Structures are given as structure tokens and as C-alpha cells.
mmCIF file of C-alpha atoms in Angstrom:
data_model
loop_
_atom_site.group_PDB
_atom_site.id
_atom_site.type_symbol
_atom_site.label_atom_id
_atom_site.label_comp_id
_atom_site.label_asym_id
_atom_site.label_seq_id
_atom_site.Cartn_x
_atom_site.Cartn_y
_atom_site.Cartn_z
ATOM 1 C CA MET P 1 -10.060 13.827 -42.224
ATOM 2 C CA ARG P 2 -11.030 10.188 -41.410
ATOM 3 C CA LEU P 3 -13.754 10.184 -39.114
ATOM 4 C CA VAL P 4 -14.756 7.455 -36.272
ATOM 5 C CA GLY P 5 -18.561 7.566 -35.160
ATOM 6 C CA PRO P 6 -19.641 7.633 -31.625
ATOM 7 C CA SER P 7 -19.586 3.795 -31.217
ATOM 8 C CA GLY P 8 -16.431 3.190 -32.769
ATOM 9 C CA GLU P 9 -17.616 2.544 -36.346
ATOM 10 C CA GLN P 10 -15.742 3.936 -39.367
ATOM 11 C CA VAL P 11 -17.548 6.878 -41.024
ATOM 12 C CA GLY P 12 -14.745 7.288 -43.536
ATOM 13 C CA ILE P 13 -12.934 10.353 -45.015
ATOM 14 C CA VAL P 14 -15.095 13.766 -44.857
ATOM 15 C CA PRO P 15 -14.418 17.309 -45.074
ATOM 16 C CA LEU P 16 -14.253 19.218 -41.863
ATOM 17 C CA ALA P 17 -17.623 20.974 -42.237
ATOM 18 C CA LYS P 18 -19.394 17.678 -42.619
ATOM 19 C CA ALA P 19 -17.623 16.257 -39.715
ATOM 20 C CA LEU P 20 -18.619 19.248 -37.673
ATOM 21 C CA GLU P 21 -22.112 19.128 -38.931
ATOM 22 C CA LEU P 22 -22.299 15.409 -37.717
ATOM 23 C CA ALA P 23 -21.007 16.323 -34.329
ATOM 24 C CA GLN P 24 -23.682 19.102 -33.828
ATOM 25 C CA GLU P 25 -26.201 16.315 -35.086
ATOM 26 C CA TYR P 26 -25.178 13.751 -32.516
ATOM 27 C CA ASP P 27 -24.683 16.202 -29.811
ATOM 28 C CA LEU P 28 -21.141 15.307 -29.296
ATOM 29 C CA ASP P 29 -17.541 16.940 -29.418
ATOM 30 C CA LEU P 30 -15.452 16.439 -32.533
ATOM 31 C CA VAL P 31 -11.804 15.090 -31.030
ATOM 32 C CA GLU P 32 -8.680 14.712 -32.973
ATOM 33 C CA VAL P 33 -7.254 11.366 -31.673
ATOM 34 C CA ALA P 34 -4.166 11.088 -34.321
ATOM 35 C CA ALA P 35 -2.923 14.354 -35.804
ATOM 36 C CA ASN P 36 0.066 12.871 -37.290
ATOM 37 C CA ALA P 37 -1.950 10.472 -39.377
ATOM 38 C CA ARG P 38 -2.592 11.094 -43.090
ATOM 39 C CA PRO P 39 -5.342 12.175 -43.361
ATOM 40 C CA PRO P 40 -5.683 13.023 -39.750
ATOM 41 C CA VAL P 41 -8.122 10.818 -37.535
ATOM 42 C CA CYS P 42 -11.312 12.293 -35.327
ATOM 43 C CA LYS P 43 -13.636 10.816 -33.325
ATOM 44 C CA LEU P 44 -17.267 11.753 -32.290
ATOM 45 C CA MET P 45 -17.235 11.512 -28.643
ATOM 46 C CA ASP P 46 -18.714 13.152 -25.489
ATOM 47 C CA TYR P 47 -15.250 14.618 -24.158
ATOM 48 C CA GLY P 48 -16.145 15.422 -20.603
ATOM 49 C CA LYS P 49 -17.273 11.912 -20.101
ATOM 50 C CA PHE P 50 -14.029 10.603 -21.688
ATOM 51 C CA LYS P 51 -11.890 12.946 -19.311
ATOM 52 C CA TYR P 52 -13.905 11.896 -16.382
ATOM 53 C CA GLU P 53 -13.555 8.197 -17.145
ATOM 54 C CA SER P 54 -9.756 8.495 -17.756
ATOM 55 C CA ALA P 55 -9.339 10.478 -14.361
ATOM 56 C CA MET P 56 -11.303 7.541 -12.689
ATOM 57 C CA LYS P 57 -9.002 4.952 -14.571
ATOM 58 C CA ALA P 58 -5.959 6.943 -13.252
ATOM 59 C CA ARG P 59 -7.327 7.349 -9.630
ATOM 60 C CA GLU P 60 -7.868 3.417 -9.412
ATOM 61 C CA ALA P 61 -4.510 2.794 -10.785
ATOM 62 C CA ARG P 62 -2.887 5.002 -7.650
ATOM 63 C CA LYS P 63 -5.106 3.307 -5.226
ATOM 64 C CA ASN P 64 -3.483 0.118 -6.030
ATOM 65 C CA GLN P 65 -0.153 1.552 -6.346
ATOM 66 C CA ALA P 66 2.062 0.894 -3.396
ATOM 67 C CA HIS P 67 5.010 3.371 -2.005
ATOM 68 C CA THR P 68 7.687 1.310 -0.539
ATOM 69 C CA VAL P 69 8.211 2.285 2.915
ATOM 70 C CA ILE P 70 11.032 1.644 5.380
ATOM 71 C CA LYS P 71 9.972 1.536 9.057
ATOM 72 C CA GLU P 72 12.870 1.771 11.626
ATOM 73 C CA MET P 73 12.942 -0.234 14.896
ATOM 74 C CA LYS P 74 15.608 0.821 17.533
ATOM 75 C CA LEU P 75 16.988 -1.501 20.253
ATOM 76 C CA ARG P 76 19.875 -1.848 22.737
ATOM 77 C CA PRO P 77 21.800 -4.715 23.325
ATOM 78 C CA LYS P 78 20.579 -5.187 27.005
ATOM 79 C CA ILE P 79 16.854 -5.270 26.138
ATOM 80 C CA ASP P 80 14.625 -6.574 28.760
ATOM 81 C CA PRO P 81 12.564 -9.391 27.668
ATOM 82 C CA HIS P 82 9.378 -7.850 27.520
ATOM 83 C CA ASP P 83 10.620 -4.658 25.614
ATOM 84 C CA TYR P 84 11.945 -7.309 22.841
ATOM 85 C CA ASP P 85 8.605 -8.874 22.664
ATOM 86 C CA THR P 86 7.123 -5.450 22.279
ATOM 87 C CA LYS P 87 9.430 -4.384 19.652
ATOM 88 C CA LYS P 88 9.054 -7.697 17.950
ATOM 89 C CA GLY P 89 5.346 -7.380 17.634
ATOM 90 C CA HIS P 90 5.811 -3.624 15.935
ATOM 91 C CA VAL P 91 8.261 -5.628 13.278
ATOM 92 C CA VAL P 92 5.564 -8.217 12.733
ATOM 93 C CA ARG P 93 3.073 -5.499 12.045
ATOM 94 C CA PHE P 94 5.313 -3.787 9.738
ATOM 95 C CA LEU P 95 6.017 -7.061 7.900
ATOM 96 C CA LYS P 96 2.398 -7.841 7.636
ATOM 97 C CA GLN P 97 1.605 -4.532 6.008
ATOM 98 C CA GLY P 98 4.266 -5.013 3.609
ATOM 99 C CA ASP P 99 6.728 -2.448 4.650
ATOM 100 C CA LYS P 100 10.516 -2.958 5.122
ATOM 101 C CA VAL P 101 12.080 -2.875 8.502
ATOM 102 C CA LYS P 102 15.443 -1.254 9.263
ATOM 103 C CA ILE P 103 16.606 -2.588 12.797
ATOM 104 C CA THR P 104 19.122 -0.559 14.553
ATOM 105 C CA ILE P 105 20.833 -1.714 17.619
ATOM 106 C CA MET P 106 22.490 1.400 19.648
ATOM 107 C CA PHE P 107 25.666 0.726 21.443
ATOM 108 C CA ARG P 108 26.774 2.957 24.193
ATOM 109 C CA GLY P 109 29.769 3.338 26.223
ATOM 110 C CA ARG P 110 31.453 -0.109 26.910
ATOM 111 C CA GLU P 111 28.744 -2.024 25.036
ATOM 112 C CA GLN P 112 30.746 -0.971 21.641
ATOM 113 C CA SER P 113 33.400 -3.478 22.432
ATOM 114 C CA ARG P 114 30.936 -6.245 22.447
ATOM 115 C CA PRO P 115 29.215 -6.197 18.924
ATOM 116 C CA GLU P 116 28.627 -9.983 19.063
ATOM 117 C CA LEU P 117 25.752 -9.216 21.661
ATOM 118 C CA GLY P 118 24.029 -6.803 19.118
ATOM 119 C CA TYR P 119 24.828 -9.388 16.208
ATOM 120 C CA ARG P 120 23.186 -12.390 18.378
ATOM 121 C CA LEU P 121 19.890 -10.137 19.014
ATOM 122 C CA LEU P 122 19.549 -9.356 15.239
ATOM 123 C CA GLN P 123 20.126 -13.156 14.492
ATOM 124 C CA ARG P 124 17.434 -13.971 17.158
ATOM 125 C CA LEU P 125 14.983 -11.217 15.954
ATOM 126 C CA ALA P 126 15.526 -12.674 12.154
ATOM 127 C CA GLU P 127 14.670 -15.972 13.117
ATOM 128 C CA ASP P 128 11.588 -15.075 15.156
ATOM 129 C CA VAL P 129 10.056 -13.279 12.351
ATOM 130 C CA GLN P 130 11.357 -15.633 9.267
ATOM 131 C CA ASP P 131 7.869 -16.601 8.396
ATOM 132 C CA LEU P 132 6.728 -13.029 7.834
ATOM 133 C CA GLY P 133 10.114 -11.766 6.142
ATOM 134 C CA PHE P 134 13.682 -12.380 5.395
ATOM 135 C CA VAL P 135 17.049 -10.627 5.795
ATOM 136 C CA GLU P 136 17.513 -8.226 2.924
ATOM 137 C CA SER P 137 20.817 -6.832 4.333
ATOM 138 C CA ASN P 138 22.689 -8.778 6.887
ATOM 139 C CA PRO P 139 23.821 -6.956 10.252
ATOM 140 C CA LYS P 140 26.609 -4.705 9.804
ATOM 141 C CA GLN P 141 28.525 -2.197 12.184
ATOM 142 C CA ASP P 142 28.056 1.322 11.359
ATOM 143 C CA GLY P 143 29.991 3.469 14.026
ATOM 144 C CA ARG P 144 28.062 3.246 17.159
ATOM 145 C CA ASN P 145 25.093 1.351 15.622
ATOM 146 C CA MET P 146 24.673 -2.098 14.132
ATOM 147 C CA ILE P 147 21.895 -2.185 11.136
ATOM 148 C CA MET P 148 20.127 -4.996 9.725
ATOM 149 C CA VAL P 149 17.235 -4.468 7.130
ATOM 150 C CA LEU P 150 14.391 -7.182 6.874
ATOM 151 C CA GLY P 151 12.040 -7.203 3.909
ATOM 152 C CA PRO P 152 8.606 -8.525 3.832
ATOM 153 C CA HIS P 153 7.749 -11.908 2.052
ATOM 154 C CA LYS P 154 4.600 -10.622 0.413
ATOM 155 C CA LYS P 155 4.562 -7.284 -1.389
ATOM 156 C CA LYS P 156 2.978 -4.146 -0.274
ATOM 157 C CA THR P 157 0.162 -4.187 -3.018
ATOM 158 C CA GLU P 158 -0.804 -7.717 -1.829
ATOM 159 C CA ALA P 159 -0.979 -6.839 1.946
ATOM 160 C CA MET P 160 -3.005 -3.685 0.939
ATOM 161 C CA ALA P 161 -5.447 -5.927 -1.100
ATOM 162 C CA GLU P 162 -5.677 -8.327 1.917
ATOM 163 C CA ALA P 163 -6.267 -5.499 4.316
ATOM 164 C CA ARG P 164 -9.053 -4.051 2.222
ATOM 165 C CA GLN P 165 -10.789 -7.239 1.976
ATOM 166 C CA ALA P 166 -10.829 -7.806 5.786
ATOM 167 C CA GLN P 167 -12.149 -4.478 6.005
ATOM 168 C CA GLU P 168 -15.197 -5.433 3.631
ATOM 169 C CA ALA P 169 -15.751 -8.474 5.527
ATOM 170 C CA ARG P 170 -15.866 -6.834 8.758
ATOM 171 C CA LYS P 171 -18.492 -4.196 7.231
ATOM 172 C CA ALA P 172 -20.416 -6.941 5.560
ATOM 173 C CA GLU P 173 -20.556 -8.816 9.116
ATOM 174 C CA ALA P 174 -21.584 -5.481 10.702
ATOM 175 C CA LYS P 175 -24.452 -4.944 8.394
ATOM 176 C CA ALA P 176 -25.508 -8.611 8.661
ATOM 177 C CA ASN P 177 -25.458 -8.228 12.483
ATOM 178 C CA PRO P 178 -26.456 -4.749 13.340
ATOM 179 C CA GLY P 179 -27.866 -5.330 16.769
ATOM 180 C CA LYS P 180 -24.738 -7.459 18.049
ATOM 181 C CA SER P 181 -22.577 -4.755 19.363
ATOM 182 C CA GLN P 182 -25.552 -3.087 20.854
ATOM 183 C CA ASN P 183 -26.930 -6.030 22.691
ATOM 184 C CA VAL P 184 -23.411 -6.792 24.320
ATOM 185 C CA ALA P 185 -23.479 -3.122 25.735
ATOM 186 C CA GLU P 186 -26.804 -3.379 26.926
ATOM 187 C CA GLU P 187 -26.138 -6.697 28.791
ATOM 188 C CA ALA P 188 -23.065 -5.404 30.602
ATOM 189 C CA PRO P 189 -24.987 -2.740 32.503
ATOM 190 C CA ALA P 190 -27.690 -5.304 33.488
ATOM 191 C CA GLU P 191 -24.891 -7.866 35.118
ATOM 192 C CA ALA P 192 -23.152 -4.591 36.868
ATOM 193 C CA SER P 193 -26.390 -3.753 38.707
ATOM 194 C CA ALA P 194 -27.351 -7.262 39.409
ATOM 195 C CA ASP P 195 -24.044 -7.654 41.328
ATOM 196 C CA ALA P 196 -24.705 -4.303 42.974
#
């Protein structure tokens, strides 16, 4: 068999007994890395450490992986301005997080005869969030509902990385100024007692 040493150097072609002897000498494992090669290739390594490092690399890869999530927001054609602002705020948050948003306008009763109201509402929402997302699927009537899908401009992985950086910055700032939040809490009761 062809043997590769612990630091990647070529030992050469050695019999199995000699390879096992070297593995015991170095206190390492003899691992077959290429069984189909002629002669088969084996390497001297700490197999437990190798498995641990492989698992850590896989974990890091999964951590940076993003799952595409479609969030849904339901509206009515006759929505109050304040309710519209609240729903728009949710859509903005979802788009900033890198998620797609499915917006559904639900028509009831006579509202079904006025689909243009829902269409105008969806167009208004798309214009309000155009800096964060784009219309991925144009508004279309689906029975009693009208549906539109908004996609974010930035990918989920970018949004996750930005959120992670912001969180680390907040932690660093909290470490740098540990007494800041406590001082604010201590000053407030003192002011309240002065007023009384």
C-alpha cells in the first residue's frame, strides 16, 4: 500500500505490517483514503480529530446556509390607514430579514365586484417598499383573494450576516460600557423621588 505520513509527506509503498507498526509508533490511526487506487492509499492520522473537524466544518456550513421562507400578510380592501402602516411595517421587517412576502387581499361580499380596490392597494404597498423588495409575482385574482409576492433585494444569507454583525457590535458596546445601562436605571428613581 502507498502510505502518506502524518504531516502529508509521502512515505512510499510499504507492506501492511510496516504501516501498522508506523501507526503504533506515532500513536495515530491508519486510515484508508483511496481504496480503489492501485496500490490503495492509506494515511496516518488522528481519526477522532479528523471526524471532529469535519463535523465542525459541516456545522459552520449549515450555520451560513439559509432557508427560503415565505411570510404571509393578509389585508382587506378597506383597510384603515393606521392598520395599513402596521402591516407595511411587518412587510418591511420581513424583507429586511431576507424573506419573501406573500400578500393576500381578502374580498368579502360586494367587495368581490371591485377587484381594482385590491389591485390599487397592492400597487401602493409595492411602491412603499420598493427600496427593500421587488414584485416577484404580479397581483392576480384567485377566487375571493388577490395575491402578490414580494421578493427581497438582498439574499437571506446577507441579511443573516448583517444581523450577526449588528449583534456582535451591540455585545462589544455593552462590554465597553458595562455601567451605562445601570446608571440610567439608577438615575430614574432618583428623579422620581425628587418630584415627590
